[in-house]
Amino acid sequence: MMRPMSTRDVPITGEPIRLGQFLKLADLADNGSHAKDLIDAEEVTVNGEVETRRGRQLADGDIVAVGTEKARVSLAR
């Protein structure tokens, strides 16, 4: 039986943040090139939808997933 994926909050200091930047910040990608490769391979979803734009603007509450890892954009308070 598969374990449900847990979503961890990743605080950002200001909105919006680009998808490529967030992938690196959330440790879902090793670097910008890796983020680009993941996006190009259609391995990244935002709020459950495949996202192919590295420059996609993310806002507070958006959930980004790569494989079994999920991270939620969370404004630092």
mmCIF file of C-alpha atoms in Angstrom:
data_model
loop_
_atom_site.group_PDB
_atom_site.id
_atom_site.type_symbol
_atom_site.label_atom_id
_atom_site.label_comp_id
_atom_site.label_asym_id
_atom_site.label_seq_id
_atom_site.Cartn_x
_atom_site.Cartn_y
_atom_site.Cartn_z
ATOM 1 C CA MET A 1 0.000 0.000 0.000
ATOM 2 C CA MET A 2 1.343 3.449 -0.957
ATOM 3 C CA ARG A 3 1.800 6.135 1.655
ATOM 4 C CA PRO A 4 -0.060 9.358 0.924
ATOM 5 C CA MET A 5 2.191 12.195 -0.133
ATOM 6 C CA SER A 6 2.700 14.835 2.506
ATOM 7 C CA THR A 7 2.994 18.452 1.460
ATOM 8 C CA ARG A 8 5.606 20.611 3.103
ATOM 9 C CA ASP A 9 5.396 24.384 3.294
ATOM 10 C CA VAL A 10 8.248 26.321 1.716
ATOM 11 C CA PRO A 11 8.324 29.952 2.863
ATOM 12 C CA ILE A 12 9.017 32.699 0.346
ATOM 13 C CA THR A 13 9.674 36.345 1.183
ATOM 14 C CA GLY A 14 7.570 37.896 -1.562
ATOM 15 C CA GLU A 15 5.052 37.045 -4.233
ATOM 16 C CA PRO A 16 5.155 36.092 -6.973
ATOM 17 C CA ILE A 17 7.955 33.573 -7.434
ATOM 18 C CA ARG A 18 8.737 31.818 -10.705
ATOM 19 C CA LEU A 19 8.348 28.052 -10.930
ATOM 20 C CA GLY A 20 12.010 27.472 -11.809
ATOM 21 C CA GLN A 21 13.130 29.482 -8.778
ATOM 22 C CA PHE A 22 10.702 27.700 -6.477
ATOM 23 C CA LEU A 23 11.842 24.243 -7.615
ATOM 24 C CA LYS A 24 15.383 25.141 -6.506
ATOM 25 C CA LEU A 25 14.254 26.810 -3.265
ATOM 26 C CA ALA A 26 12.116 23.788 -2.328
ATOM 27 C CA ASP A 27 14.975 21.362 -3.140
ATOM 28 C CA LEU A 28 12.840 19.722 -5.816
ATOM 29 C CA ALA A 29 15.585 20.532 -8.354
ATOM 30 C CA ASP A 30 19.356 20.643 -7.849
ATOM 31 C CA ASN A 31 19.875 23.756 -9.973
ATOM 32 C CA GLY A 32 18.311 25.842 -12.750
ATOM 33 C CA SER A 33 19.315 23.387 -15.460
ATOM 34 C CA HIS A 34 17.753 20.485 -13.544
ATOM 35 C CA ALA A 35 14.563 22.540 -13.025
ATOM 36 C CA LYS A 36 14.400 23.220 -16.771
ATOM 37 C CA ASP A 37 14.893 19.524 -17.556
ATOM 38 C CA LEU A 38 12.114 18.487 -15.143
ATOM 39 C CA ILE A 39 9.717 21.045 -16.632
ATOM 40 C CA ASP A 40 10.618 20.124 -20.226
ATOM 41 C CA ALA A 41 10.013 16.445 -19.409
ATOM 42 C CA GLU A 42 6.547 17.370 -18.064
ATOM 43 C CA GLU A 43 7.417 15.960 -14.629
ATOM 44 C CA VAL A 44 6.248 19.049 -12.722
ATOM 45 C CA THR A 45 2.675 19.783 -11.691
ATOM 46 C CA VAL A 46 1.212 22.943 -10.189
ATOM 47 C CA ASN A 47 -2.060 22.443 -8.337
ATOM 48 C CA GLY A 48 -2.432 19.033 -10.006
ATOM 49 C CA GLU A 49 -1.895 20.250 -13.594
ATOM 50 C CA VAL A 50 1.251 19.579 -15.659
ATOM 51 C CA GLU A 51 3.143 22.857 -16.065
ATOM 52 C CA THR A 52 5.586 23.434 -18.936
ATOM 53 C CA ARG A 53 6.413 27.116 -18.324
ATOM 54 C CA ARG A 54 9.504 27.672 -16.206
ATOM 55 C CA GLY A 55 8.493 31.309 -15.719
ATOM 56 C CA ARG A 56 5.021 30.427 -14.382
ATOM 57 C CA GLN A 57 4.239 32.812 -11.533
ATOM 58 C CA LEU A 58 3.359 31.048 -8.285
ATOM 59 C CA ALA A 59 1.343 32.547 -5.453
ATOM 60 C CA ASP A 60 0.705 31.755 -1.794
ATOM 61 C CA GLY A 61 -0.949 28.341 -1.466
ATOM 62 C CA ASP A 62 0.099 26.905 -4.847
ATOM 63 C CA ILE A 63 1.230 23.280 -4.593
ATOM 64 C CA VAL A 64 4.138 22.112 -6.752
ATOM 65 C CA ALA A 65 4.884 18.410 -7.166
ATOM 66 C CA VAL A 66 7.730 16.453 -8.725
ATOM 67 C CA GLY A 67 7.250 12.708 -8.519
ATOM 68 C CA THR A 68 6.184 11.874 -4.971
ATOM 69 C CA GLU A 69 7.463 15.146 -3.477
ATOM 70 C CA LYS A 70 5.092 18.070 -2.899
ATOM 71 C CA ALA A 71 5.800 21.594 -1.711
ATOM 72 C CA ARG A 72 3.367 24.427 -0.977
ATOM 73 C CA VAL A 73 4.232 28.070 -1.596
ATOM 74 C CA SER A 74 3.888 29.807 1.752
ATOM 75 C CA LEU A 75 4.415 33.526 2.316
ATOM 76 C CA ALA A 76 6.852 34.093 5.163
ATOM 77 C CA ARG A 77 4.964 35.888 7.904
#
